[in-house]
Coordinates of C-alpha atoms and ligand atoms in Angstrom, one line a residue:
M948 CA 28.7 40.5 204.6
N949 CA 28.9 36.6 204.6
T950 CA 31.1 35.0 207.2
R951 CA 32.8 31.6 206.7
Q952 CA 34.7 29.6 209.3
V953 CA 37.4 27.4 208.4
D954 CA 40.4 25.5 209.8
V955 CA 43.0 26.4 207.3
A956 CA 42.9 29.3 204.9
I957 CA 45.6 29.5 202.4
I958 CA 46.2 33.1 200.9
G959 CA 47.5 32.8 197.2
T960 CA 47.3 29.8 194.8
G961 CA 50.6 29.8 193.2
T962 CA 53.3 27.1 193.6
A963 CA 53.6 27.5 197.5
G964 CA 49.7 27.8 197.9
M965 CA 48.8 24.9 196.0
V966 CA 51.2 22.8 197.5
A967 CA 50.3 24.0 201.0
Y968 CA 46.5 23.1 200.2
R969 CA 47.3 19.6 199.3
A970 CA 49.5 19.1 202.4
A971 CA 46.9 20.7 204.8
K972 CA 44.1 18.7 203.2
K973 CA 45.7 15.7 204.6
Y974 CA 44.7 16.6 208.1
S975 CA 41.7 18.6 207.7
Q976 CA 38.8 18.5 205.3
D977 CA 38.2 22.4 206.2
V978 CA 40.6 24.1 203.9
V979 CA 40.2 27.1 201.4
V980 CA 42.5 28.7 199.0
I981 CA 42.1 32.1 198.2
E982 CA 43.1 33.7 194.7
A983 CA 43.1 37.4 193.9
A984 CA 44.5 37.5 190.4
H985 CA 45.1 34.2 188.2
Y986 CA 45.5 30.5 188.4
G987 CA 48.3 29.1 186.8
T988 CA 51.5 30.2 189.2
T989 CA 53.9 33.0 188.4
C990 CA 56.3 30.3 187.4
A991 CA 54.2 29.0 184.4
R992 CA 52.6 32.1 183.3
V993 CA 55.2 34.9 183.7
G994 CA 58.4 33.2 185.2
C995 CA 60.5 30.2 184.7
M996 CA 58.8 28.5 182.0
P997 CA 58.3 31.0 179.4
S998 CA 61.8 32.6 180.2
K999 CA 63.3 29.4 179.5
L1000 CA 61.2 28.8 176.2
L1001 CA 62.7 32.2 175.1
I1002 CA 66.2 31.0 176.1
A1003 CA 65.7 27.8 174.2
A1004 CA 64.8 29.6 171.1
A1005 CA 67.9 32.2 171.7
E1006 CA 70.2 29.1 172.2
A1007 CA 69.0 27.5 168.6
A1008 CA 69.7 31.0 167.0
H1009 CA 73.2 31.1 168.8
S1010 CA 74.1 27.7 168.1
A1011 CA 73.3 28.3 164.3
E1012 CA 75.5 31.3 164.2
S1013 CA 78.3 29.6 166.1
T1014 CA 79.1 26.5 163.6
E1015 CA 81.9 28.1 161.7
Q1016 CA 84.6 27.1 164.2
F1017 CA 83.4 23.6 163.5
G1018 CA 84.0 24.0 159.8
V1019 CA 80.4 23.9 159.2
N1020 CA 78.7 26.5 157.4
V1021 CA 75.0 27.0 157.6
G1022 CA 74.9 30.6 155.8
A1023 CA 73.3 33.5 157.2
I1024 CA 70.3 32.6 159.6
S1025 CA 67.0 34.4 159.9
I1026 CA 65.0 35.1 162.7
D1027 CA 61.0 35.0 162.4
R1028 CA 60.4 37.3 165.6
K1029 CA 56.9 36.6 165.6
A1030 CA 57.2 32.9 165.2
V1031 CA 59.5 33.1 168.3
M1032 CA 57.0 34.6 170.5
K1033 CA 54.2 32.5 169.0
R1034 CA 56.0 29.3 170.3
V1035 CA 56.8 30.9 173.5
Q1036 CA 53.1 31.8 174.1
A1037 CA 51.7 28.3 172.8
E1038 CA 54.1 26.3 175.0
R1039 CA 53.6 28.7 178.1
D1040 CA 49.9 28.3 177.5
R1041 CA 50.2 24.5 177.6
F1042 CA 52.2 24.6 180.9
V1043 CA 49.5 27.1 182.5
G1044 CA 46.9 24.9 181.4
F1045 CA 48.3 21.9 183.3
V1046 CA 48.5 23.9 186.4
I1047 CA 45.0 25.1 186.2
D1048 CA 43.8 21.6 185.6
S1049 CA 45.4 21.0 188.9
V1050 CA 43.5 23.8 190.6
E1051 CA 40.4 22.4 188.8
D1052 CA 40.8 19.3 190.9
F1053 CA 40.6 21.1 194.1
A1054 CA 36.9 20.9 195.6
E1055 CA 35.0 23.9 194.4
A1056 CA 33.8 24.6 197.9
D1057 CA 37.5 24.9 198.8
K1058 CA 38.3 28.0 196.3
V1059 CA 37.5 31.5 197.0
F1060 CA 38.3 34.2 194.3
G1061 CA 39.1 37.7 195.4
F1062 CA 41.9 39.8 197.3
A1063 CA 42.5 38.8 200.8
Q1064 CA 43.4 41.1 203.7
F1065 CA 43.8 40.7 207.3
L1066 CA 41.3 42.1 209.7
D1067 CA 42.9 40.7 212.9
D1068 CA 45.2 37.8 213.7
N1069 CA 42.4 35.2 212.7
R1070 CA 39.9 37.1 210.2
L1071 CA 40.7 37.8 206.6
V1072 CA 38.3 40.0 204.3
V1073 CA 38.3 38.6 200.9
K1074 CA 37.2 41.3 198.4
S1075 CA 35.6 40.2 195.3
A1076 CA 36.4 42.0 191.9
P1077 CA 33.9 44.6 191.2
S1078 CA 32.8 42.6 188.0
N1079 CA 31.9 39.4 190.6
N1080 CA 28.6 40.3 192.2
A1081 CA 29.4 37.8 195.1
G1082 CA 30.3 40.4 197.5
D1083 CA 33.0 40.6 200.2
L1084 CA 33.6 37.6 202.4
I1085 CA 34.9 37.1 205.9
I1086 CA 36.7 34.0 206.6
Q1087 CA 37.5 33.2 210.3
A1088 CA 40.5 30.9 210.0
K1089 CA 42.0 28.9 212.9
R1090 CA 45.2 28.7 211.0
I1091 CA 46.4 30.8 208.0
V1092 CA 49.2 30.1 205.5
I1093 CA 50.5 33.5 203.6
A1094 CA 51.7 32.4 200.1
T1095 CA 51.1 35.5 198.3
G1096 CA 54.2 35.4 196.0
S1097 CA 56.2 38.5 194.8
T1098 CA 55.9 41.2 192.1
P1099 CA 58.3 43.1 190.0
F1100 CA 60.0 46.0 191.9
V1101 CA 60.1 49.1 189.6
P1102 CA 62.0 52.0 190.7
E1103 CA 60.4 55.5 190.3
I1104 CA 62.9 56.7 187.5
L1105 CA 61.8 53.6 185.3
K1106 CA 58.0 54.5 185.8
S1107 CA 58.5 57.7 183.6
A1108 CA 59.1 55.3 180.7
G1109 CA 55.2 55.1 180.7
N1110 CA 54.0 52.7 177.7
R1111 CA 57.5 52.1 176.9
L1112 CA 58.2 50.0 180.3
I1113 CA 57.7 46.4 180.3
T1114 CA 58.6 43.8 182.9
N1115 CA 58.5 40.2 182.9
D1116 CA 54.9 40.4 183.5
D1117 CA 54.6 41.8 179.9
V1118 CA 57.8 40.7 177.9
F1119 CA 56.2 37.2 177.1
E1120 CA 52.9 38.8 176.0
L1121 CA 54.7 40.9 173.1
E1122 CA 53.7 40.0 169.5
Q1123 CA 57.3 39.9 168.3
V1124 CA 60.8 40.0 169.6
P1125 CA 61.3 43.7 170.0
E1126 CA 63.8 45.6 168.0
S1127 CA 65.7 47.2 170.9
V1128 CA 65.6 46.9 174.8
A1129 CA 67.3 48.5 177.5
V1130 CA 67.4 46.2 180.4
F1131 CA 67.6 47.6 184.0
G1132 CA 69.3 45.2 186.2
P1133 CA 71.7 42.5 185.6
G1134 CA 70.2 40.3 188.2
V1135 CA 69.0 36.9 187.3
I1136 CA 65.7 38.0 185.4
G1137 CA 67.7 40.7 183.3
L1138 CA 70.5 38.8 182.2
E1139 CA 68.4 35.7 181.4
L1140 CA 66.0 37.7 179.1
G1141 CA 68.4 40.4 177.9
Q1142 CA 70.9 37.8 176.6
A1143 CA 68.0 35.9 175.1
L1144 CA 66.6 39.0 173.1
S1145 CA 70.1 39.8 172.0
R1146 CA 70.6 36.4 170.6
L1147 CA 67.0 36.8 168.9
G1148 CA 68.2 40.0 167.1
A1149 CA 67.3 42.6 169.4
R1150 CA 69.8 45.5 170.0
V1151 CA 70.3 45.1 173.9
K1152 CA 72.0 47.2 176.4
V1153 CA 71.9 46.2 180.1
F1154 CA 72.5 48.7 182.9
G1155 CA 73.4 47.8 186.5
R1156 CA 73.9 50.2 189.3
S1157 CA 75.8 48.5 192.2
G1158 CA 78.4 46.3 190.1
S1159 CA 76.7 43.1 190.9
I1160 CA 76.1 40.3 188.1
A1161 CA 73.3 37.7 189.0
T1162 CA 74.0 35.7 192.1
I1163 CA 77.8 36.1 191.8
Q1164 CA 79.6 36.8 195.1
D1165 CA 83.4 35.9 193.9
E1166 CA 84.9 39.0 192.5
Q1167 CA 87.1 37.2 189.9
I1168 CA 84.1 35.3 188.7
R1169 CA 81.9 38.2 188.5
D1170 CA 84.6 40.2 186.4
Y1171 CA 85.0 37.2 184.2
A1172 CA 81.2 37.1 183.4
E1173 CA 80.9 40.7 182.9
Q1174 CA 83.8 40.6 180.3
T1175 CA 82.2 37.4 178.7
F1176 CA 78.9 39.0 178.6
N1177 CA 80.4 42.1 177.0
Q1178 CA 81.7 40.1 174.0
E1179 CA 77.9 39.6 173.0
F1180 CA 76.0 42.6 174.1
Y1181 CA 76.7 45.9 176.1
L1182 CA 76.5 45.5 179.9
D1183 CA 77.6 47.9 182.4
S1184 CA 77.0 46.6 186.0
N1185 CA 77.9 50.2 187.4
A1186 CA 76.1 52.3 184.8
K1187 CA 75.3 56.1 185.1
V1188 CA 72.0 56.7 183.6
E1189 CA 71.1 60.3 183.7
A1190 CA 67.6 60.5 182.0
L1191 CA 64.9 58.8 180.3
E1192 CA 62.2 60.3 178.0
N1193 CA 59.2 58.7 176.5
K1194 CA 59.0 59.7 172.7
G1195 CA 55.9 57.8 172.0
Q1196 CA 56.9 54.7 170.0
T1197 CA 60.3 54.7 171.6
I1198 CA 62.3 55.6 174.8
S1199 CA 65.2 57.7 174.9
V1200 CA 68.2 56.7 177.3
N1201 CA 71.0 59.3 178.4
Y1202 CA 73.6 57.4 179.8
R1203 CA 77.4 57.9 180.5
D1204 CA 79.2 55.2 178.5
K1205 CA 82.2 53.2 180.2
K1206 CA 84.5 55.9 179.2
G1207 CA 82.3 58.4 180.8
E1208 CA 81.3 59.9 177.7
L1209 CA 77.4 61.0 177.4
V1210 CA 75.5 58.7 175.2
N1211 CA 71.8 59.2 174.0
E1212 CA 70.1 56.3 172.6
E1213 CA 66.8 55.2 171.6
F1214 CA 65.0 51.9 172.5
E1215 CA 61.6 50.4 171.7
Y1216 CA 61.4 49.1 175.5
I1217 CA 62.8 49.5 178.7
L1218 CA 62.7 45.9 180.4
A1219 CA 62.8 46.6 184.3
A1220 CA 64.4 43.7 186.0
T1221 CA 65.3 45.7 189.1
G1222 CA 64.3 43.2 191.8
R1223 CA 61.2 41.9 192.9
K1224 CA 59.1 42.7 196.3
A1225 CA 57.1 40.2 198.4
N1226 CA 53.3 40.8 198.0
V1227 CA 52.8 41.8 201.7
A1228 CA 52.3 45.5 201.6
N1229 CA 48.6 45.4 201.2
L1230 CA 47.6 42.4 203.0
G1231 CA 46.4 44.3 206.1
L1232 CA 49.6 43.1 208.2
H1233 CA 49.2 46.2 210.5
N1234 CA 45.8 44.8 211.6
T1235 CA 47.7 41.8 213.1
N1236 CA 50.2 41.2 215.9
L1237 CA 52.6 39.8 213.6
K1238 CA 56.2 40.9 214.0
L1239 CA 57.5 42.3 210.8
N1240 CA 61.2 42.7 209.6
S1241 CA 62.5 46.0 208.1
K1242 CA 61.0 45.1 204.9
G1243 CA 57.6 44.8 206.3
V1244 CA 57.8 41.1 205.8
P1245 CA 56.8 38.7 208.5
E1246 CA 59.6 37.1 210.8
F1247 CA 59.5 33.5 210.5
D1248 CA 61.2 30.2 211.4
P1249 CA 62.7 28.7 208.0
F1250 CA 62.3 25.1 209.3
S1251 CA 58.8 25.2 210.3
M1252 CA 57.6 28.4 208.4
Q1253 CA 55.9 29.6 211.5
T1254 CA 55.5 33.2 212.1
S1255 CA 55.6 35.2 215.2
L1256 CA 52.1 34.1 215.6
E1257 CA 51.9 30.4 216.1
H1258 CA 48.9 29.8 213.9
I1259 CA 50.2 31.8 210.9
F1260 CA 52.6 30.3 208.6
I1261 CA 54.5 32.1 205.4
A1262 CA 55.8 30.3 202.4
G1263 CA 57.4 30.8 199.0
D1264 CA 58.3 34.2 197.5
A1265 CA 56.2 36.1 200.0
N1266 CA 58.7 35.7 202.7
N1267 CA 61.5 37.0 200.6
E1268 CA 64.0 34.6 201.6
I1269 CA 64.8 32.1 198.7
P1270 CA 62.7 33.0 195.5
L1271 CA 63.0 29.8 193.7
L1272 CA 60.5 27.5 192.4
H1273 CA 61.6 24.3 194.4
E1274 CA 62.0 26.3 197.7
A1275 CA 58.6 27.7 197.2
A1276 CA 57.2 24.1 196.7
D1277 CA 59.4 22.9 199.9
E1278 CA 57.8 25.6 202.0
G1279 CA 54.4 25.3 200.9
K1280 CA 54.4 21.4 202.0
I1281 CA 56.1 22.7 205.3
A1282 CA 53.4 25.4 206.0
G1283 CA 50.5 23.6 205.0
T1284 CA 51.4 20.4 206.8
N1285 CA 52.1 22.4 210.1
A1286 CA 48.9 24.2 209.6
G1287 CA 47.0 21.2 208.9
R1288 CA 48.6 19.2 211.6
F1289 CA 48.4 22.3 214.2
P1290 CA 49.2 22.6 217.2
D1291 CA 51.8 19.9 216.3
V1292 CA 54.0 22.1 214.6
R1293 CA 57.2 20.3 213.5
A1294 CA 60.8 21.7 212.0
E1295 CA 61.4 20.0 208.8
M1296 CA 64.4 19.4 206.6
R1297 CA 65.6 22.0 204.2
R1298 CA 67.5 21.0 201.2
A1299 CA 71.1 22.0 200.3
P1300 CA 70.7 25.4 198.8
L1301 CA 71.1 25.3 195.0
S1302 CA 70.6 28.0 192.5
V1303 CA 71.1 28.2 188.6
V1304 CA 70.9 31.0 186.2
F1305 CA 70.1 30.0 182.6
T1306 CA 72.3 32.4 180.8
D1307 CA 75.2 30.9 178.6
P1308 CA 77.5 30.2 180.3
Q1309 CA 75.3 29.5 183.0
I1310 CA 75.7 30.7 186.5
A1311 CA 75.3 28.5 189.6
S1312 CA 75.8 28.6 193.5
V1313 CA 75.6 25.6 195.8
G1314 CA 75.8 25.1 199.6
M1315 CA 77.4 28.1 201.4
S1316 CA 78.0 31.2 199.7
L1317 CA 81.2 33.0 199.7
N1318 CA 79.7 35.8 201.8
Q1319 CA 78.2 33.4 204.2
L1320 CA 81.7 31.6 204.7
Q1321 CA 83.5 34.9 205.1
A1322 CA 81.1 35.9 207.7
D1323 CA 80.5 32.7 209.5
M1324 CA 84.0 30.8 209.3
P1325 CA 86.5 33.1 208.2
D1326 CA 90.0 31.2 208.1
C1327 CA 88.3 28.0 208.3
Y1328 CA 88.0 27.3 204.8
A1329 CA 89.8 26.4 201.7
V1330 CA 89.1 27.4 198.0
G1331 CA 90.1 25.1 194.9
E1332 CA 89.2 26.2 191.3
V1333 CA 89.4 25.3 187.8
S1334 CA 89.2 27.4 184.6
F1335 CA 87.1 25.9 181.8
E1336 CA 89.1 27.4 179.1
S1337 CA 91.5 24.5 178.6
Q1338 CA 89.1 21.9 179.8
G1339 CA 89.1 19.3 177.5
R1340 CA 85.3 18.4 176.7
S1341 CA 84.4 22.2 177.1
R1342 CA 87.0 22.8 174.4
V1343 CA 85.7 20.2 172.2
M1344 CA 82.3 21.7 172.4
G1345 CA 83.4 25.3 171.8
K1346 CA 82.2 26.0 175.4
N1347 CA 85.4 26.7 177.1
K1348 CA 84.7 29.6 179.0
G1349 CA 84.3 29.9 182.9
L1350 CA 85.6 29.5 186.2
L1351 CA 84.4 27.1 189.1
K1352 CA 85.5 27.6 192.7
V1353 CA 84.6 25.0 195.4
Y1354 CA 85.1 25.3 199.1
A1355 CA 85.6 23.0 202.1
Q1356 CA 86.5 23.3 205.7
H1357 CA 90.0 22.8 207.0
G1358 CA 90.4 20.0 209.3
T1359 CA 87.6 17.8 208.4
G1360 CA 87.6 18.2 204.7
L1361 CA 83.8 18.8 204.5
F1362 CA 82.6 20.1 201.3
L1363 CA 80.8 23.3 201.7
G1364 CA 79.8 24.8 198.4
A1365 CA 80.6 26.2 195.2
E1366 CA 80.1 29.1 192.5
M1367 CA 80.4 28.5 188.8
F1368 CA 80.2 30.5 185.6
G1369 CA 80.7 28.0 183.1
P1370 CA 79.4 25.2 180.7
A1371 CA 76.7 22.7 182.0
A1372 CA 76.5 24.3 185.1
E1373 CA 72.9 23.4 185.7
H1374 CA 74.1 19.7 185.8
I1375 CA 77.4 20.3 187.8
A1376 CA 75.4 22.3 190.3
H1377 CA 73.2 19.4 191.0
L1378 CA 76.0 17.0 191.4
L1379 CA 77.8 19.4 194.0
S1380 CA 74.7 20.2 195.7
W1381 CA 73.9 16.5 196.4
A1382 CA 77.5 16.4 197.7
V1383 CA 76.8 19.2 200.1
Q1384 CA 73.5 17.6 201.2
Q1385 CA 75.1 14.2 201.7
K1386 CA 78.1 15.8 203.8
M1387 CA 80.7 14.4 201.7
T1388 CA 84.3 15.1 202.2
V1389 CA 86.7 16.2 199.5
T1390 CA 88.3 12.8 200.0
Q1391 CA 85.0 10.9 199.4
M1392 CA 84.3 13.2 196.3
L1393 CA 87.4 12.3 194.7
E1394 CA 86.5 8.5 195.2
M1395 CA 83.4 8.9 193.1
P1396 CA 83.6 7.8 189.3
F1397 CA 84.3 10.4 186.5
Y1398 CA 84.0 9.2 182.8
H1399 CA 86.3 10.7 180.0
P1400 CA 86.1 13.0 178.5
V1401 CA 83.3 15.1 180.2
I1402 CA 82.9 18.5 181.8
E1403 CA 82.7 17.0 185.0
E1404 CA 86.5 16.3 184.9
G1405 CA 86.8 19.9 185.3
V1406 CA 85.2 19.3 188.6
R1407 CA 87.3 17.0 189.7
T1408 CA 90.3 19.1 188.9
A1409 CA 88.9 21.8 191.2
I1410 CA 88.4 19.4 193.9
R1411 CA 91.8 18.2 193.8
D1412 CA 93.0 21.8 193.8
L1413 CA 90.7 22.0 197.0
S1414 CA 92.2 18.9 198.3
K1415 CA 95.6 20.2 197.8
Q1416 CA 94.7 23.5 199.7
L1417 CA 93.6 21.5 202.5
S1418 CA 96.7 19.6 202.6
I1419 CA 94.8 16.4 202.4
G1420 CA 96.2 13.3 200.6
P1421 CA 99.3 13.3 198.5
S1422 CA 100.1 16.0 196.2
L1423 CA 99.3 15.2 192.3
P1424 CA 101.6 16.4 189.7
K1425 CA 100.4 19.3 187.7
N1426 CA 99.6 17.5 184.5
C1427 CA 98.2 14.4 185.8
M1428 CA 97.3 12.1 182.9
D1429 CA 95.2 9.4 184.8
C1430 CA 92.1 10.9 183.4
G1431 CA 93.2 11.4 179.7
P1432 CA 94.0 14.7 178.3
G1433 CA 92.2 18.0 179.2
C1434 CA 90.6 17.0 182.3
Ligands
FAD851 C1 61.2 35.9 185.0 C2 61.3 34.9 186.2 C3 62.3 33.7 186.0 C4 62.3 32.7 187.0 N1 62.9 31.6 186.7 C5 63.1 30.8 187.8 C6 63.7 29.5 187.4 O1 64.4 29.3 186.3 N2 63.9 28.6 188.5 C7 63.1 28.7 189.7 O2 63.5 28.0 190.6 N3 62.6 29.9 189.9 C8 62.5 30.8 189.0 N4 61.6 31.9 189.2 C9 61.1 32.2 190.5 C10 59.8 31.5 190.9 O3 59.2 31.5 189.7 C11 59.2 31.6 192.1 O4 60.0 31.7 193.2 C12 58.0 30.9 192.3 O5 56.9 31.0 191.2 C13 57.0 31.7 193.6 O6 56.0 30.8 194.0 P1 55.0 31.4 194.9 O7 53.9 30.4 195.2 O8 55.8 32.1 196.1 O9 54.3 32.7 194.4 P2 53.2 32.6 193.1 O10 53.3 31.7 192.2 O11 53.4 34.3 192.6 O12 51.8 32.8 193.7 C14 51.3 33.9 194.7 C15 49.6 33.9 194.3 O13 49.2 34.8 195.3 C16 48.3 35.6 194.8 N5 48.0 36.7 195.8 C17 48.8 37.7 196.0 N6 48.2 38.3 196.9 C18 47.2 37.9 197.2 C19 46.1 38.5 197.9 N7 46.1 39.3 199.0 N8 44.9 37.4 198.1 C20 44.8 36.5 197.0 N9 45.6 36.0 196.6 C21 47.0 36.7 196.3 C22 48.8 36.0 193.4 O14 47.8 36.2 192.5 C23 49.4 34.8 193.2 O15 48.6 33.8 192.3 C24 61.6 32.9 188.1 C25 60.8 34.0 188.5 C26 60.7 34.9 187.4 C27 59.7 36.3 187.6

């Protein structure tokens, strides 16, 4: 077996691995990236980008169907199910192509193809695919970055769906929008894809188990979201699914409806959106001295990405902490820099938490979550809120659904975070996360400019309410007109 010695070995060439490679190369020429499956990243191939492409098509269909309220009649719309998927695939391939171009810029000698496993704390064996005659390779690395990403977690009960079971790895490969889909899991992926498929003409039912809806922690926002989605497609966040049976071309699902009646319904596919698991189970971690948490994932410091072994770092979805693209990139940079610069390992800045779910209305959370506030500082925070139902600009656009809750610290007035289900949440969440990161107070936020008429005026209403709950500043009349009507 061939052996190679390197300064830094990076396992996985997704977003975290690619960024880690570039960062480590600033400090050492002796860096390798190891990839087991595909170049092109989860985000571009089967994640962020194709899902947003599908959602864009769904939004176009939905807008065309929602014109009547404005007195505009476009007639019956028709959806070309094959053309929808063709555009998703063509644009997806374009994005993947850009990523592959970046990997092609990496020095040839720095790229190793095959599945990496730990033999001990410093040695990896890279198993080449049977079709590749290169043979296995042992890499002796002074430092290692684990950036192996995550894969869909599919519970046993859903596996019985056999050839009718799809995940996000398959859905974007379909030749046409399916006729019907039972989505399991009203998390971020299940809701984004479920709503998009429904708007594109598929009969969709979404089944959950624990009552949760995407990332939402506030009960009132969660109930509001569940009711709103139910106006478009069937969603039961606490469903009782009793049996599945593969019927060849369809899958039959036996479930209790919301009244408790037993229903049997056939679908073309089951889409499992039942969570993701970090790709660490087959990494041979048992051959190392790494300390693992209860899920078998190496323990690590979120500021340096260093594990319990000082020369091993872990970044991106692999560490099971914040499975988001921008976090994977940041973590890859920190891990790669520290691995390259080792032993000078430094804690680096982490950005304010920010997450967006691209449903309609969108869901967003920023800064400290409600669960964190309740656990870490009960009685020390206040809540302000606004409903978007009467909010001027939202109503003008026929997008007047949703709720925003904002949180700040008593005494200091420090803005701590927010949770939202409503219009333009992707933009409002950015604004609010910048306020969190800038450590702004509620008073400072209210000193910022607000144009009229914009959805952000709703944010101001929520912040004013927050200010009132904190007893900061003079109280304002309920219908204040300094911002024009409908703020
Ligand atoms: C449907 C969907 C939608 C999403 N939408 C969004 C969104 O809108 N916004 C957002 O911020 N995030 C989104 N995400 C999450 C985002 O895509 C991920 O957080 C991000 O891509 C993770 O990057 P990564 O580098 O950690 O992993 P990956 O990009 O998965 O890279 C890991 C790489 O490691 C390789 N690998 C694994 N094991 C080994 C091994 N033993 N040896 C060698 N190589 C190995 C894999 O083949 C893979 O190429 C979405 C995810 C999904 C699934």
